[in-house]
Coordinates of C-alpha atoms in Angstrom, one line a residue:
Chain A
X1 CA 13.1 -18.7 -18.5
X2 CA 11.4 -16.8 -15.7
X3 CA 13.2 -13.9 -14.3
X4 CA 14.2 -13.9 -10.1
X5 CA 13.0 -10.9 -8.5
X6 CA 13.6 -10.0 -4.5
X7 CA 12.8 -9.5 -2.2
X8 CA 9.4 -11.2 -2.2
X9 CA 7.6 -8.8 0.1
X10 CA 9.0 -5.7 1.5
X11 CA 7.3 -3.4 4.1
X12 CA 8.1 0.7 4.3
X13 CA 6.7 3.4 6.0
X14 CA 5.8 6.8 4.0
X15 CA 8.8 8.6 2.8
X16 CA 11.3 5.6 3.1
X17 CA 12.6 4.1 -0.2
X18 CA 12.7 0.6 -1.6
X19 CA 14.9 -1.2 -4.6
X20 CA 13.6 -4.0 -6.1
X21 CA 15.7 -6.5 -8.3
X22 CA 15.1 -8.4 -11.3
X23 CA 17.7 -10.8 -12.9
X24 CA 17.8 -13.5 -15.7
X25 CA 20.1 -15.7 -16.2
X26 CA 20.3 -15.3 -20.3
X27 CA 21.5 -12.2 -22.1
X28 CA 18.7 -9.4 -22.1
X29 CA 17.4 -7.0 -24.9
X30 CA 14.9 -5.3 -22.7
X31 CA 13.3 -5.2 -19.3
X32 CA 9.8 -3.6 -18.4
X33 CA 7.9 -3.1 -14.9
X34 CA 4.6 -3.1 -14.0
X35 CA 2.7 -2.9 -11.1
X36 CA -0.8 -4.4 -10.3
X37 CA -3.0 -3.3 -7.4
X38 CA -4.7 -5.9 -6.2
X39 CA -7.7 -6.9 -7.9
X40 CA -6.7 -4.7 -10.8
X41 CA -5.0 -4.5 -14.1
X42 CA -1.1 -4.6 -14.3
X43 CA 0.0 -1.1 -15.4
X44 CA 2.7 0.0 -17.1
X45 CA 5.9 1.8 -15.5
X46 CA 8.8 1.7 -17.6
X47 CA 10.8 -0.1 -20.4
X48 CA 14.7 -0.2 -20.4
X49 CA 16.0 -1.4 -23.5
X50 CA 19.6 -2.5 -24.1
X51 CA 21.9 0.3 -25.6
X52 CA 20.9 2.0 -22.1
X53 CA 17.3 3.6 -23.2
X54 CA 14.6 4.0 -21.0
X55 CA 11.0 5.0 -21.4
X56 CA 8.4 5.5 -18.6
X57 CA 7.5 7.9 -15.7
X58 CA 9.8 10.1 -14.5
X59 CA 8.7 9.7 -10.7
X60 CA 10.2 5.7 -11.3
X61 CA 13.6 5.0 -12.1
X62 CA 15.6 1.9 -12.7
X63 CA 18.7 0.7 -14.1
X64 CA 19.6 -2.1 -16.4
X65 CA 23.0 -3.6 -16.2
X66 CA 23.3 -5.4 -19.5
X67 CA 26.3 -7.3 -18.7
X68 CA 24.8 -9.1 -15.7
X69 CA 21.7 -9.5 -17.1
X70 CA 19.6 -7.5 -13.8
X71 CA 17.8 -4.2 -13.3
X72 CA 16.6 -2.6 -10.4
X73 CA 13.5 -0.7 -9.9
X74 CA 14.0 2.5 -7.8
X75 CA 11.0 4.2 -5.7
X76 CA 12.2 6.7 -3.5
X77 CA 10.0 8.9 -0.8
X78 CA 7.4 6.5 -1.3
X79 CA 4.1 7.4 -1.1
X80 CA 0.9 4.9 0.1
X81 CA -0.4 4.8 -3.7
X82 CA 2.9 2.9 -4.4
X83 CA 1.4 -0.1 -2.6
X84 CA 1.1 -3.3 -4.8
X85 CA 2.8 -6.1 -6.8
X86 CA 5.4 -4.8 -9.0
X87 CA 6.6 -7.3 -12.2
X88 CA 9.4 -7.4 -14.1
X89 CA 9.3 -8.8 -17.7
X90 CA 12.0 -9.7 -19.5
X91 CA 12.5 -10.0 -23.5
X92 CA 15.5 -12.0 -25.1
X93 CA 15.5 -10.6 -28.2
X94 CA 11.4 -12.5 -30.0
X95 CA 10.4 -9.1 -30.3
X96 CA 7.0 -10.0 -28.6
X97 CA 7.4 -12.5 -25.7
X98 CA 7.5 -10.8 -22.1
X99 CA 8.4 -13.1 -19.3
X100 CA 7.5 -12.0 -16.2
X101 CA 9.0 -12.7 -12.8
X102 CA 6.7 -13.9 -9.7
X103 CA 6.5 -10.4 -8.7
X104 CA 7.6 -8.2 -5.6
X105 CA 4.4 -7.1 -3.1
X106 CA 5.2 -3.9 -1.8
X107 CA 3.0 -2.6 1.1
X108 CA 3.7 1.5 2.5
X109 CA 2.4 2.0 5.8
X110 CA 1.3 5.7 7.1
Chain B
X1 CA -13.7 1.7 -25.4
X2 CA -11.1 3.7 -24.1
X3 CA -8.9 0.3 -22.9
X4 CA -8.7 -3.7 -23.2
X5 CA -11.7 -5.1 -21.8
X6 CA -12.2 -8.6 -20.6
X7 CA -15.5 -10.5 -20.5
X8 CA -16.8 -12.4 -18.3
X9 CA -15.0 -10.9 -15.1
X10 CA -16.0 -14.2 -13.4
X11 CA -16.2 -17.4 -14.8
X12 CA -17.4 -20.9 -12.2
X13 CA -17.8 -23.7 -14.4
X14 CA -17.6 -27.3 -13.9
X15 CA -15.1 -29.6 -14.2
X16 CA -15.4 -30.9 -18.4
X17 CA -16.9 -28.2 -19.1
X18 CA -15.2 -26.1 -22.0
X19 CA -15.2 -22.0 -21.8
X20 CA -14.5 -19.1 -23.9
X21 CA -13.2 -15.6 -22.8
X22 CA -13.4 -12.7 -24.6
X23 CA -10.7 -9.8 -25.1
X24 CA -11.2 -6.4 -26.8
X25 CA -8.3 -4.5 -27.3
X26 CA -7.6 -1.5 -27.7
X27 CA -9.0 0.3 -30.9
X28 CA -5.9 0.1 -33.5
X29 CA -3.7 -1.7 -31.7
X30 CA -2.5 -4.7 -33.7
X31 CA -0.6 -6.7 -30.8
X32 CA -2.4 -8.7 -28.7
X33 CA -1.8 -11.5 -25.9
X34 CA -2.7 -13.6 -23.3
X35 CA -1.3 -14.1 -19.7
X36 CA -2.3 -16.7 -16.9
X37 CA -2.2 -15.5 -13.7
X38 CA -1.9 -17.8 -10.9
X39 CA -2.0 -17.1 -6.9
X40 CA 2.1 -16.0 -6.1
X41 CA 3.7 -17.6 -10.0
X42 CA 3.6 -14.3 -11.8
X43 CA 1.9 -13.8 -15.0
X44 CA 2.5 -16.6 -17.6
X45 CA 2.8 -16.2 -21.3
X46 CA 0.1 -18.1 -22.9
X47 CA -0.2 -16.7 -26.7
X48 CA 0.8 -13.8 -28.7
X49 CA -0.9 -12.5 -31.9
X50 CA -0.2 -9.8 -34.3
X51 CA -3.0 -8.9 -36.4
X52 CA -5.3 -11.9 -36.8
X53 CA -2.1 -14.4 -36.8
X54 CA -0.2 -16.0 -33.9
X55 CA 3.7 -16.6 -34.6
X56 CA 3.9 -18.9 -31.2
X57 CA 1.3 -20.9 -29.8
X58 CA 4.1 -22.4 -27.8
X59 CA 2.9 -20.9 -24.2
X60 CA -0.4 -22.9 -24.7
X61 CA -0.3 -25.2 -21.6
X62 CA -2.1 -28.2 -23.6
X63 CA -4.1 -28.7 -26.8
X64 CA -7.2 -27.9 -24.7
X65 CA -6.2 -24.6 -25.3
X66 CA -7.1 -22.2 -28.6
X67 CA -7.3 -18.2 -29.2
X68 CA -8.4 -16.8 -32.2
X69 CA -8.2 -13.4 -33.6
X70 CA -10.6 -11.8 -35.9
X71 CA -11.1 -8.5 -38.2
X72 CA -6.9 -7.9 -36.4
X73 CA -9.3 -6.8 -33.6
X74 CA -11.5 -9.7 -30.2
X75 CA -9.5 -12.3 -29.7
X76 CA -11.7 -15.4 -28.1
X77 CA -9.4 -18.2 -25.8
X78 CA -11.0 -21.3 -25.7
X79 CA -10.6 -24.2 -22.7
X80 CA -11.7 -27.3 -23.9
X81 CA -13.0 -29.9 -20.5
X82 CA -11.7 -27.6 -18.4
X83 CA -9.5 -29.0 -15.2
X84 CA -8.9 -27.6 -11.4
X85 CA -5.5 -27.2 -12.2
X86 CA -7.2 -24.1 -14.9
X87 CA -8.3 -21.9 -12.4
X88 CA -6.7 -18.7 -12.8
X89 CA -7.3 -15.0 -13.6
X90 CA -6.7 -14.8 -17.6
X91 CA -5.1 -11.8 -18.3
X92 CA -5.4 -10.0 -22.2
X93 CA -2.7 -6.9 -22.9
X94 CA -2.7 -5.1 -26.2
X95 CA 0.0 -2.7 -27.4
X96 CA 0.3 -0.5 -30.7
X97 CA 2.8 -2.4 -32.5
X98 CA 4.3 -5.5 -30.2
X99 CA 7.9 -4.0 -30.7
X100 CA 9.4 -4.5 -27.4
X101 CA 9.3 -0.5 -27.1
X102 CA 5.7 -0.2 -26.5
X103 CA 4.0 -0.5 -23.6
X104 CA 1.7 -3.2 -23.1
X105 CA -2.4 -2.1 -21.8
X106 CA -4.1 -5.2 -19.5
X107 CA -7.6 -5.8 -19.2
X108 CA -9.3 -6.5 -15.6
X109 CA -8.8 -10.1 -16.6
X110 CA -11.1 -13.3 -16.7
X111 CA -11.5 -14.9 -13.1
X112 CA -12.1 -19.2 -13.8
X113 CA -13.0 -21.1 -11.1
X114 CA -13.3 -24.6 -12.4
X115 CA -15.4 -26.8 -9.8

């Protein structure tokens, strides 16, 4: 089942900071992010496993709130190379099988 | 080559027509798969394989669709009489192991136009 994310679109200026949320409504072993400039490759950001792990770049953070089943992707003092579509994929446990949300486009003005 | 690369980048074809894209991983990586990416619906699980096997061909949209895997290495996805309702950028990722603690590595993708 397809994670939510939101908002849909969101719009900041350099320096301001955005959250963006991903939630599922079954029970979570892990969540990754990505983000895909357009006409480009989705890259990897991070992975947060259940047990409260998390592997990626230490510019991104996020949280993972097992018992709700969400995370949320922080990017703070954002800079105009944070511009794209950032994914969410969630894994219930197959071991292989990411399912990704509809994505969040994130745009940083000067 | 130093990622996963995707061939061809653009793909018209006409309607009936079958296709084949091509994905080369990343050297040693034994995990491979295949996303569908359509305009504003995310990236859609199509077909995961580990080594030259796939556990679950279940994201396969219809049985005009096939992937293989050979030498654990190019994986080929086949669209047999292709349909409109096809056109999408076809996305391949590869990651070291396919444990859900590795990061995945996309290719530029496969754009299909079907006309």
């Amino acid at each position: 089942q397809q994670p939510v994310q939101s908002p849909q679109a969101v719009i900041l200026r350099e320096g301001e900071d955005a959250v963006i949320n991903c939630s599922s409504s079954k029970a979570l072993y892990s969540v990754h992010w990505y983000r895909q400039k357009h006409g480009e490759a989705p890259v990897f950001l991070m992975i947060l496993l259940k047990g409260g792990e998390q592997k990626g770049h230490e510019k991104i953070s996020a949280s993972f709130n097992e018992k709700k089943q969400q995370s949320s992707l922080y990017l703070t003092a954002s800079q105009l190379s944070y511009s794209g579509t950032y994914f969410c994929g969630t894994d219930r446990g197959s071991n292989y099988k990411l399912t990704f949300g509809k994505g969040t486009l994130l745009t940083v003005n000067p | 080559g130093a990622g996963v690369s995707q061939s061809p980048s653009n793909k018209v074809t006409e309607k009936g027509k079958d296709v084949e894209l091509r994905c080369d991983p990343i050297s040693g990586h034994t995990a491979l798969y295949w996303y569908r990416q359509s305009l504003g619906q995310g990236l859609e699980f199509l077909i995961y394989f580990q080594g030259n096997s796939a556990p679950d061909k279940s994201g396969l949209p219809s049985d005009r669709f096939s992937a293989e895997r050979t030498g654990g290495s190019v994986s080929t996805l086949t669209i047999q009489r292709t349909q409109q309702e096809d056109s999408a950028v076809y996305l391949c990722a590869s990651s070291l192991t396919g444990s859900m603690n590795t990061e995945a590595f996309f290719g530029q993708g496969t754009r299909l136009t079907v006309v």
